[in-house]
């Protein structure tokens, strides 16, 4: 097995990186893939909570890097799926506990053991971000349809280009169709117009995402929700399938019949 | 001068430490530098380094590797000075400064008709947020200038694309400088000492040229001839 390392990053905080990593991981794992998630947000770990694995942490990423445990010992298996693992971040340390070369070494060791390594990058463009992208084969840039989030995404895409980690793929999270229709929110087209990179996912706003995160049961376990479906679609696209984009902006019955859009 | 070896010179300057590389191979120089840092960690602790790369031609991989290696020792690489335009370009792309506070002495040519005949900086890609371009002459961008990107030009600036960031033309006081774009909707516009804020929010920009007229900054649709 040779895993592909995918990093999810955004520049701005709070756009949904951690939730997306959890959900895309669940999506990939439910396609029978062997997935390891790494929480890159050392000092502010969240991915364990969103995945509902907080109480099972014994060793973490920093323990592996500093040689206090073997890689295998830090991998927490999610029992709900056959092949989903988490390597949690340390909560009591900070970003400087790990270096970009540590991450490359760790991912190289992991590559033989799984199909996908998903790295949850912290917000910002400093050390934690650099650690998270160091080993990436593919970067997903996450944004919300808000001017400030798009601005930060643009900056991150610029940095990824400069470091030859591009071309990144775009995920637009938390689209509210009603607001877009009123002209109060940037549309998918507006965001793509500015960022000019390829799209890999559009996720509609869904209150249940918050409920699911709080419970530690990612949305993607429930196939019926639109947001959960959107994350499954991203997972399928990562696998190379061609999945049409959900038409989140025209959900009304009449629009669906009369508009000629996909 | 604090320490001198044949190929690496290190001296303290106001902005931090200036490290000058000689002509030896890049790998040898960087490993020598890292060794010095390991030997004297106290001296280098949380230092801010300006690298004078001389005539070394550096790509992204070399600079990223050096920057990351330095940051593992708690050292920030914040500027790269170079004689090579390739290296300067790489450094700019990585968001590193390519000049330190005192700019080299400049003699600004007397541009007669706004866009003078001197060489222009030709940028063949979109400038994304956080990119800053500084150039003494004219700048031509073949792509967009996104919000959050900045161009500081001694001469005029032409954008063959959408201008939505910040542009300062005639930054050294040249009042004849102009700014033009296919879609003209800059966040803020400066020509010489004048600053204007775009009045039209959210409207699609048109092909326009801005210049100083009787001391006022005006933008008007472009007419040929």
Short mmCIF file of C-alpha atoms in Angstrom, two decimals:
data_model
loop_
_atom_site.label_atom_id
_atom_site.label_comp_id
_atom_site.label_asym_id
_atom_site.label_seq_id
_atom_site.Cartn_x
_atom_site.Cartn_y
_atom_site.Cartn_z
CA UNK A 1 0.00 0.00 0.00
CA UNK A 2 1.15 3.50 -0.72
CA UNK A 3 -0.99 6.10 0.91
CA UNK A 4 -1.80 9.49 -0.50
CA UNK A 5 -1.28 12.30 1.98
CA UNK A 6 -4.06 14.88 1.88
CA UNK A 7 -3.93 18.03 4.01
CA UNK A 8 -6.97 20.17 4.71
CA UNK A 9 -6.16 23.81 5.39
CA UNK A 10 -7.85 27.22 5.16
CA UNK A 11 -5.88 30.12 6.56
CA UNK A 12 -8.87 31.41 8.48
CA UNK A 13 -10.10 29.56 11.54
CA UNK A 14 -13.59 28.26 12.05
CA UNK A 15 -14.42 27.44 8.45
CA UNK A 16 -14.83 23.73 9.17
CA UNK A 17 -11.46 22.07 8.59
CA UNK A 18 -11.67 19.63 11.48
CA UNK A 19 -15.27 18.68 10.79
CA UNK A 20 -14.42 18.11 7.15
CA UNK A 21 -11.39 15.96 7.89
CA UNK A 22 -13.53 13.80 10.18
CA UNK A 23 -16.29 13.50 7.60
CA UNK A 24 -14.07 12.91 4.58
CA UNK A 25 -12.22 10.28 6.59
CA UNK A 26 -15.50 8.55 7.42
CA UNK A 27 -16.46 8.82 3.75
CA UNK A 28 -13.23 7.21 2.57
CA UNK A 29 -13.29 4.54 5.26
CA UNK A 30 -16.85 3.58 4.38
CA UNK A 31 -15.65 2.99 0.82
CA UNK A 32 -13.43 0.29 2.29
CA UNK A 33 -10.28 2.41 2.40
CA UNK A 34 -7.74 2.28 5.18
CA UNK A 35 -7.57 5.85 6.53
CA UNK A 36 -5.35 7.48 9.14
CA UNK A 37 -6.24 10.99 10.32
CA UNK A 38 -3.56 13.14 11.90
CA UNK A 39 -4.49 16.13 14.02
CA UNK A 40 -1.91 18.79 13.15
CA UNK A 41 -3.27 21.32 15.61
CA UNK A 42 -0.87 20.67 18.46
CA UNK A 43 -1.93 22.49 21.60
CA UNK A 44 -5.51 22.98 20.41
CA UNK A 45 -6.57 19.50 19.50
CA UNK A 46 -10.14 18.99 18.31
CA UNK A 47 -10.23 16.15 15.84
CA UNK A 48 -10.43 13.56 18.62
CA UNK A 49 -13.54 15.26 20.00
CA UNK A 50 -15.27 15.50 16.63
CA UNK A 51 -14.53 11.83 15.96
CA UNK A 52 -15.67 10.90 19.47
CA UNK A 53 -12.34 9.29 20.39
CA UNK A 54 -11.18 11.70 23.08
CA UNK A 55 -11.43 9.23 25.94
CA UNK A 56 -9.24 6.66 24.21
CA UNK A 57 -6.10 8.76 23.83
CA UNK A 58 -3.01 7.25 25.41
CA UNK A 59 -0.19 8.41 23.15
CA UNK A 60 -0.15 11.31 20.70
CA UNK A 61 1.72 12.74 17.72
CA UNK A 62 4.42 14.35 19.87
CA UNK A 63 5.00 11.07 21.73
CA UNK A 64 5.67 9.41 18.37
CA UNK A 65 7.98 12.19 17.17
CA UNK A 66 9.93 12.22 20.42
CA UNK A 67 10.19 8.43 20.48
CA UNK A 68 8.14 7.69 23.57
CA UNK A 69 5.97 5.21 21.69
CA UNK A 70 5.76 3.37 18.41
CA UNK A 71 3.61 4.77 15.64
CA UNK A 72 1.17 1.90 15.99
CA UNK A 73 0.58 2.67 19.64
CA UNK A 74 -0.56 6.21 18.88
CA UNK A 75 -3.07 5.07 16.25
CA UNK A 76 -6.53 4.93 17.80
CA UNK A 77 -8.89 2.70 15.87
CA UNK A 78 -12.42 3.93 15.35
CA UNK A 79 -14.54 0.87 16.10
CA UNK A 80 -17.50 2.05 14.03
CA UNK A 81 -15.62 1.41 10.79
CA UNK A 82 -13.15 -1.37 10.00
CA UNK A 83 -10.21 0.77 8.92
CA UNK A 84 -10.34 4.27 10.38
CA UNK A 85 -7.56 5.51 12.67
CA UNK A 86 -6.65 8.72 14.43
CA UNK A 87 -3.29 10.00 15.55
CA UNK A 88 -4.25 12.74 18.01
CA UNK A 89 -2.32 15.94 18.67
CA UNK A 90 -0.75 16.68 22.04
CA UNK A 91 -2.78 19.16 24.04
CA UNK A 92 -0.06 20.16 26.48
CA UNK A 93 2.57 21.19 23.94
CA UNK A 94 2.72 23.67 21.08
CA UNK A 95 3.46 23.71 17.36
CA UNK A 96 7.22 23.87 17.84
CA UNK A 97 7.21 20.35 19.30
CA UNK A 98 7.08 19.03 15.73
CA UNK A 99 9.03 20.10 12.64
CA UNK A 100 8.22 19.78 8.93
CA UNK A 101 10.86 17.06 8.57
CA UNK A 102 9.30 15.11 11.47
CA UNK A 103 6.00 15.14 9.61
CA UNK A 104 7.61 13.94 6.39
CA UNK A 105 9.34 11.10 8.24
CA UNK A 106 6.16 10.10 10.05
CA UNK A 107 4.07 10.10 6.88
CA UNK A 108 6.70 8.11 5.01
CA UNK A 109 6.53 5.47 7.72
CA UNK A 110 2.72 5.48 7.60
CA UNK A 111 2.45 5.35 3.83
CA UNK A 112 3.00 1.59 3.75
CA UNK A 113 0.26 0.96 6.25
CA UNK A 114 -2.78 2.63 4.75
CA UNK A 115 -4.49 4.08 1.68
CA UNK A 116 -5.04 7.65 2.89
CA UNK A 117 -3.43 9.95 5.41
CA UNK A 118 -5.62 12.96 6.16
CA UNK A 119 -3.95 15.83 7.99
CA UNK A 120 -6.01 18.45 9.79
CA UNK A 121 -4.04 21.69 9.59
CA UNK A 122 -4.37 24.41 12.22
CA UNK A 123 -5.55 27.87 11.16
CA UNK A 124 -2.91 30.40 10.22
CA UNK A 125 0.12 30.27 7.96
CA UNK A 126 2.82 29.70 10.57
CA UNK A 127 4.68 26.70 11.91
CA UNK A 128 1.65 24.44 12.42
CA UNK A 129 0.49 25.07 8.87
CA UNK A 130 3.99 24.41 7.51
CA UNK A 131 4.18 21.15 9.47
CA UNK A 132 0.83 20.09 8.07
CA UNK A 133 1.63 20.73 4.41
CA UNK A 134 5.22 19.44 4.49
CA UNK A 135 4.29 15.86 3.62
CA UNK A 136 1.16 16.58 1.56
CA UNK A 137 0.67 15.08 -1.89
CA UNK A 138 -2.57 16.99 -2.27
CA UNK A 139 -3.88 20.00 -0.38
CA UNK A 140 -7.56 20.81 0.03
CA UNK A 141 -8.20 24.47 0.71
CA UNK A 142 -11.37 25.07 2.63
CA UNK A 143 -13.37 28.28 2.60
CA UNK A 144 -16.77 29.66 3.51
CA UNK A 145 -18.68 31.93 1.17
CA UNK A 146 -17.52 34.98 3.14
CA UNK A 147 -15.19 37.70 1.94
CA UNK A 148 -12.76 37.27 4.83
CA UNK A 149 -12.50 33.49 4.49
CA UNK A 150 -12.02 33.77 0.72
CA UNK A 151 -9.28 36.37 1.24
CA UNK A 152 -7.39 34.02 3.54
CA UNK A 153 -7.92 31.07 1.20
CA UNK A 154 -6.43 33.17 -1.60
CA UNK A 155 -3.35 33.85 0.53
CA UNK A 156 -2.96 30.17 1.36
CA UNK A 157 -3.30 29.17 -2.30
CA UNK A 158 -0.58 31.69 -3.12
CA UNK A 159 1.74 30.17 -0.50
CA UNK A 160 1.01 26.64 -1.72
CA UNK A 161 1.84 27.70 -5.28
CA UNK A 162 5.07 29.31 -4.14
CA UNK A 163 6.08 26.18 -2.24
CA UNK A 164 5.17 24.02 -5.21
CA UNK A 165 2.46 22.18 -3.26
CA UNK A 166 -0.22 23.20 -5.73
CA UNK A 167 -2.54 23.01 -7.49
CA UNK A 168 -4.81 22.88 -4.48
CA UNK A 169 -8.42 21.74 -4.65
CA UNK A 170 -11.21 23.86 -3.21
CA UNK A 171 -13.96 22.93 -0.77
CA UNK A 172 -16.67 25.55 -0.20
CA UNK A 173 -18.34 24.88 3.12
CA UNK A 174 -21.51 26.24 4.72
CA UNK A 175 -23.33 27.57 1.70
CA UNK A 176 -26.80 28.88 2.59
CA UNK A 177 -28.93 28.65 -0.55
CA UNK A 178 -31.56 31.13 0.64
CA UNK A 179 -28.95 33.79 1.37
CA UNK A 180 -27.23 33.28 -1.97
CA UNK A 181 -30.56 33.69 -3.70
CA UNK A 182 -31.18 36.99 -1.89
CA UNK A 183 -27.75 38.15 -2.97
CA UNK A 184 -26.59 38.33 0.66
CA UNK A 185 -23.94 35.62 0.34
CA UNK A 186 -21.19 34.97 -2.16
CA UNK A 187 -22.22 32.28 -4.62
CA UNK A 188 -20.08 29.34 -5.66
CA UNK A 189 -19.37 31.19 -8.90
CA UNK A 190 -18.23 34.33 -7.03
CA UNK A 191 -15.76 32.29 -4.96
CA UNK A 192 -14.44 30.36 -7.96
CA UNK A 193 -14.13 33.57 -9.92
CA UNK A 194 -11.66 34.94 -7.40
CA UNK A 195 -9.77 31.84 -6.33
CA UNK A 196 -9.56 30.25 -9.78
CA UNK A 197 -8.72 26.71 -8.65
CA UNK A 198 -10.51 23.44 -9.20
CA UNK A 199 -13.48 22.63 -7.01
CA UNK A 200 -13.75 19.29 -5.20
CA UNK A 201 -16.72 19.90 -2.93
CA UNK A 202 -19.64 22.13 -2.04
CA UNK A 203 -21.14 21.56 1.39
CA UNK A 204 -24.44 23.19 2.34
CA UNK A 205 -24.94 24.71 5.78
CA UNK A 206 -26.57 22.21 8.10
CA UNK A 207 -27.28 22.71 11.80
CA UNK A 208 -26.95 19.00 12.38
CA UNK A 209 -23.23 19.22 11.68
CA UNK A 210 -22.80 21.03 15.00
CA UNK A 211 -24.95 18.49 16.82
CA UNK A 212 -22.98 15.66 15.23
CA UNK A 213 -19.63 17.23 16.14
CA UNK A 214 -20.69 17.70 19.73
CA UNK A 215 -21.77 14.08 19.91
CA UNK A 216 -18.59 12.82 18.32
CA UNK A 217 -20.50 11.17 15.50
CA UNK A 218 -19.58 12.82 12.18
CA UNK A 219 -22.47 13.56 9.80
CA UNK A 220 -21.07 11.26 7.19
CA UNK A 221 -22.24 8.28 9.27
CA UNK A 222 -25.76 9.38 8.36
CA UNK A 223 -26.18 9.19 4.61
CA UNK A 224 -29.49 10.98 4.54
CA UNK A 225 -28.30 14.48 5.40
CA UNK A 226 -27.28 16.79 2.57
CA UNK A 227 -24.05 17.82 4.28
CA UNK A 228 -23.18 14.19 5.00
CA UNK A 229 -23.81 13.35 1.35
CA UNK A 230 -21.61 16.25 0.27
CA UNK A 231 -18.71 14.83 2.30
CA UNK A 232 -19.27 11.36 0.82
CA UNK A 233 -19.10 12.99 -2.61
CA UNK A 234 -15.75 14.59 -1.76
CA UNK A 235 -14.45 11.19 -0.65
CA UNK A 236 -15.61 9.63 -3.92
CA UNK A 237 -13.97 12.42 -5.94
CA UNK A 238 -10.71 11.86 -4.08
CA UNK A 239 -11.02 8.22 -5.18
CA UNK A 240 -11.15 9.46 -8.76
CA UNK A 241 -14.86 9.06 -9.37
CA UNK A 242 -16.74 11.70 -11.29
CA UNK A 243 -19.64 12.81 -9.10
CA UNK A 244 -21.82 15.72 -10.20
CA UNK A 245 -21.91 18.66 -7.81
CA UNK A 246 -24.96 19.01 -5.64
CA UNK A 247 -27.02 21.96 -6.77
CA UNK A 248 -27.21 23.60 -3.37
CA UNK A 249 -28.10 26.99 -4.76
CA UNK A 250 -31.31 25.97 -6.48
CA UNK A 251 -33.16 23.73 -4.13
CA UNK A 252 -36.69 24.93 -4.88
CA UNK A 253 -38.95 22.62 -6.80
CA UNK A 254 -39.57 24.99 -9.69
CA UNK A 255 -35.98 26.01 -10.08
CA UNK A 256 -35.05 22.39 -10.28
CA UNK A 257 -37.51 21.80 -13.10
CA UNK A 258 -37.02 24.97 -15.07
CA UNK A 259 -33.40 25.89 -14.65
CA UNK A 260 -31.17 24.21 -17.12
CA UNK A 261 -28.40 23.77 -14.59
CA UNK A 262 -26.82 20.57 -13.50
CA UNK B 1 31.90 41.70 12.38
CA UNK B 2 31.17 38.94 14.85
CA UNK B 3 32.41 35.89 13.12
CA UNK B 4 34.17 35.35 9.89
CA UNK B 5 34.95 32.27 7.91
CA UNK B 6 36.11 32.23 4.35
CA UNK B 7 32.73 31.59 2.85
CA UNK B 8 30.16 32.72 5.37
CA UNK B 9 30.21 36.17 6.89
CA UNK B 10 27.95 37.07 9.73
CA UNK B 11 27.45 40.52 11.11
CA UNK B 12 24.94 42.22 13.31
CA UNK B 13 22.77 44.83 11.67
CA UNK B 14 19.88 46.88 12.97
CA UNK B 15 17.35 44.42 11.56
CA UNK B 16 19.00 41.30 12.98
CA UNK B 17 21.84 39.20 11.63
CA UNK B 18 23.20 39.56 8.13
CA UNK B 19 24.55 36.29 6.74
CA UNK B 20 26.55 36.65 3.53
CA UNK B 21 27.30 33.58 1.46
CA UNK B 22 30.38 33.24 -0.72
CA UNK B 23 30.81 31.22 -3.87
CA UNK B 24 31.11 27.75 -2.40
CA UNK B 25 28.36 25.25 -3.19
CA UNK B 26 24.96 25.97 -1.71
CA UNK B 27 24.78 22.68 0.18
CA UNK B 28 28.19 23.21 1.76
CA UNK B 29 27.30 26.75 2.80
CA UNK B 30 23.96 25.86 4.33
CA UNK B 31 25.33 22.92 6.27
CA UNK B 32 28.23 25.09 7.47
CA UNK B 33 25.72 27.68 8.64
CA UNK B 34 23.58 25.11 10.44
CA UNK B 35 26.73 23.70 12.09
CA UNK B 36 27.70 27.14 13.33
CA UNK B 37 24.21 27.56 14.72
CA UNK B 38 24.45 24.23 16.51
CA UNK B 39 27.81 25.21 18.01
CA UNK B 40 26.63 28.55 19.30
CA UNK B 41 22.90 28.20 20.03
CA UNK B 42 22.90 31.07 22.53
CA UNK B 43 24.23 33.55 19.98
CA UNK B 44 21.66 32.57 17.39
CA UNK B 45 18.71 32.14 19.70
CA UNK B 46 15.50 33.53 18.14
CA UNK B 47 17.60 35.50 15.65
CA UNK B 48 16.14 37.17 12.59
CA UNK B 49 18.35 36.52 9.61
CA UNK B 50 18.86 38.42 6.39
CA UNK B 51 20.60 36.22 3.86
CA UNK B 52 22.79 37.83 1.25
CA UNK B 53 22.85 35.02 -1.28
CA UNK B 54 25.23 36.79 -3.62
CA UNK B 55 25.04 35.24 -7.03
CA UNK B 56 23.56 31.90 -6.00
CA UNK B 57 20.57 31.04 -8.14
CA UNK B 58 18.01 29.53 -5.82
CA UNK B 59 14.75 27.75 -6.41
CA UNK B 60 11.85 27.18 -4.11
CA UNK B 61 13.18 23.90 -2.71
CA UNK B 62 16.50 25.37 -1.59
CA UNK B 63 14.99 28.38 0.13
CA UNK B 64 12.17 26.41 1.75
CA UNK B 65 14.64 23.83 3.05
CA UNK B 66 16.89 26.53 4.51
CA UNK B 67 13.97 28.43 6.01
CA UNK B 68 12.57 25.29 7.63
CA UNK B 69 15.98 24.17 8.86
CA UNK B 70 16.53 27.58 10.46
CA UNK B 71 13.08 27.61 11.98
CA UNK B 72 13.82 24.28 13.65
CA UNK B 73 16.49 26.18 15.56
CA UNK B 74 14.05 28.97 16.36
CA UNK B 75 15.59 31.29 13.78
CA UNK B 76 13.51 33.33 11.35
CA UNK B 77 14.68 33.90 7.81
CA UNK B 78 12.91 37.10 6.84
CA UNK B 79 14.83 38.53 3.92
CA UNK B 80 16.98 37.34 1.04
CA UNK B 81 19.20 39.71 -0.87
CA UNK B 82 20.50 38.56 -4.20
CA UNK B 83 22.09 39.56 -7.46
CA UNK B 84 20.02 36.98 -9.29
CA UNK B 85 16.54 37.95 -10.37
CA UNK B 86 15.48 34.28 -10.21
CA UNK B 87 16.44 34.12 -6.56
CA UNK B 88 14.73 37.43 -5.85
CA UNK B 89 11.63 36.16 -7.53
CA UNK B 90 11.65 32.92 -5.53
CA UNK B 91 12.08 34.87 -2.31
CA UNK B 92 9.22 37.21 -3.19
CA UNK B 93 6.98 34.27 -3.95
CA UNK B 94 7.74 32.84 -0.53
CA UNK B 95 6.84 36.14 1.10
CA UNK B 96 10.41 36.99 2.08
CA UNK B 97 11.64 40.54 1.82
CA UNK B 98 14.20 41.19 -0.88
CA UNK B 99 15.33 44.53 0.46
CA UNK B 100 16.06 45.72 3.95
CA UNK B 101 15.03 49.06 5.33
CA UNK B 102 17.48 51.24 3.47
CA UNK B 103 16.70 50.88 -0.20
CA UNK B 104 19.64 51.10 -2.53
CA UNK B 105 20.14 54.53 -3.98
CA UNK B 106 17.81 55.01 -6.87
CA UNK B 107 18.00 57.37 -9.73
CA UNK B 108 14.55 57.67 -11.13
CA UNK B 109 14.52 58.38 -14.80
CA UNK B 110 12.36 61.27 -15.93
CA UNK B 111 9.37 59.60 -17.47
CA UNK B 112 7.86 62.01 -19.93
CA UNK B 113 4.52 60.61 -20.96
CA UNK B 114 3.45 58.59 -17.98
CA UNK B 115 4.60 55.27 -19.30
CA UNK B 116 8.23 55.78 -20.16
CA UNK B 117 10.29 53.57 -22.37
CA UNK B 118 12.33 51.92 -19.68
CA UNK B 119 12.10 48.23 -18.92
CA UNK B 120 8.98 46.98 -17.17
CA UNK B 121 8.57 44.16 -14.69
CA UNK B 122 6.51 41.53 -16.44
CA UNK B 123 4.44 39.37 -14.11
CA UNK B 124 2.82 36.46 -15.80
CA UNK B 125 0.46 35.19 -13.14
CA UNK B 126 -2.31 36.30 -10.84
CA UNK B 127 -1.15 38.08 -7.70
CA UNK B 128 -2.93 36.52 -4.78
CA UNK B 129 -3.64 38.01 -1.37
CA UNK B 130 -0.46 38.62 0.61
CA UNK B 131 1.82 39.07 -2.39
CA UNK B 132 3.73 42.33 -2.51
CA UNK B 133 5.57 43.48 -5.59
CA UNK B 134 8.06 46.33 -5.39
CA UNK B 135 9.68 47.66 -8.50
CA UNK B 136 11.27 50.95 -9.42
CA UNK B 137 9.98 51.06 -12.96
CA UNK B 138 6.72 50.11 -14.65
CA UNK B 139 4.85 46.93 -13.80
CA UNK B 140 2.71 44.89 -16.15
CA UNK B 141 0.59 42.08 -14.73
CA UNK B 142 -0.77 39.47 -17.07
CA UNK B 143 -3.41 38.13 -14.69
CA UNK B 144 -5.51 39.43 -11.82
CA UNK B 145 -4.47 41.45 -8.80
CA UNK B 146 -6.61 39.99 -6.02
CA UNK B 147 -7.76 41.81 -2.89
CA UNK B 148 -4.94 41.78 -0.35
CA UNK B 149 -2.19 41.89 -3.00
CA UNK B 150 -0.05 45.04 -3.28
CA UNK B 151 2.00 46.57 -6.06
CA UNK B 152 4.41 49.40 -5.29
CA UNK B 153 5.83 50.76 -8.53
CA UNK B 154 8.10 53.68 -9.24
CA UNK B 155 6.41 54.03 -12.61
CA UNK B 156 3.05 53.04 -14.04
CA UNK B 157 1.06 49.85 -13.52
CA UNK B 158 -0.98 48.06 -16.14
CA UNK B 159 -3.10 45.04 -15.26
CA UNK B 160 -4.25 42.80 -18.04
CA UNK B 161 -6.97 41.33 -15.88
CA UNK B 162 -8.96 42.32 -12.84
CA UNK B 163 -7.47 44.87 -10.50
CA UNK B 164 -9.00 44.38 -7.05
CA UNK B 165 -6.02 44.87 -4.77
CA UNK B 166 -3.91 47.87 -3.86
CA UNK B 167 -1.70 49.69 -6.33
CA UNK B 168 0.71 52.53 -5.69
CA UNK B 169 2.05 53.97 -8.92
CA UNK B 170 4.70 56.67 -8.95
CA UNK B 171 5.68 55.58 -5.46
CA UNK B 172 8.79 57.78 -5.59
CA UNK B 173 6.77 60.87 -6.36
CA UNK B 174 6.29 60.54 -10.10
CA UNK B 175 3.00 62.35 -10.73
CA UNK B 176 2.89 61.33 -14.36
CA UNK B 177 2.41 57.66 -13.51
CA UNK B 178 -0.85 55.99 -14.50
CA UNK B 179 -2.72 52.85 -13.51
CA UNK B 180 -4.84 50.89 -15.92
CA UNK B 181 -6.74 47.62 -15.85
CA UNK B 182 -9.17 45.63 -17.96
CA UNK B 183 -11.49 45.45 -14.97
CA UNK B 184 -10.70 48.43 -12.86
CA UNK B 185 -11.93 48.07 -9.28
CA UNK B 186 -8.95 48.52 -6.96
CA UNK B 187 -9.46 48.36 -3.23
CA UNK B 188 -7.31 51.46 -2.90
CA UNK B 189 -5.32 53.41 -5.41
CA UNK B 190 -2.32 55.67 -4.90
CA UNK B 191 -0.48 57.75 -7.43
CA UNK B 192 2.53 59.67 -6.13
CA UNK B 193 1.26 61.30 -2.91
CA UNK B 194 -2.47 60.98 -3.58
CA UNK B 195 -4.69 58.24 -2.21
CA UNK B 196 -8.14 57.32 -3.50
CA UNK B 197 -10.60 54.71 -2.32
CA UNK B 198 -12.71 53.03 -4.92
CA UNK B 199 -16.21 54.55 -4.75
CA UNK B 200 -17.95 51.66 -6.44
CA UNK B 201 -18.40 48.73 -4.15
CA UNK B 202 -19.30 45.38 -5.65
CA UNK B 203 -19.75 46.74 -9.14
CA UNK B 204 -17.95 45.14 -12.02
CA UNK B 205 -14.98 47.20 -13.08
CA UNK B 206 -14.53 48.37 -16.63
CA UNK B 207 -11.49 49.08 -18.73
CA UNK B 208 -10.20 52.26 -17.13
CA UNK B 209 -7.07 54.32 -16.67
CA UNK B 210 -6.39 56.41 -13.57
CA UNK B 211 -4.05 59.39 -13.41
CA UNK B 212 -3.44 62.64 -11.61
CA UNK B 213 -5.15 65.64 -13.14
CA UNK B 214 -4.65 69.05 -11.48
CA UNK B 215 -3.62 67.27 -8.32
CA UNK B 216 -6.74 65.08 -8.23
CA UNK B 217 -6.79 61.37 -8.78
CA UNK B 218 -9.27 60.52 -11.51
CA UNK B 219 -10.18 57.32 -13.32
CA UNK B 220 -11.76 57.40 -16.74
CA UNK B 221 -12.70 54.93 -19.45
CA UNK B 222 -9.79 54.41 -21.75
CA UNK B 223 -9.90 55.86 -25.22
CA UNK B 224 -7.23 55.07 -27.73
CA UNK B 225 -5.36 57.87 -29.41
#
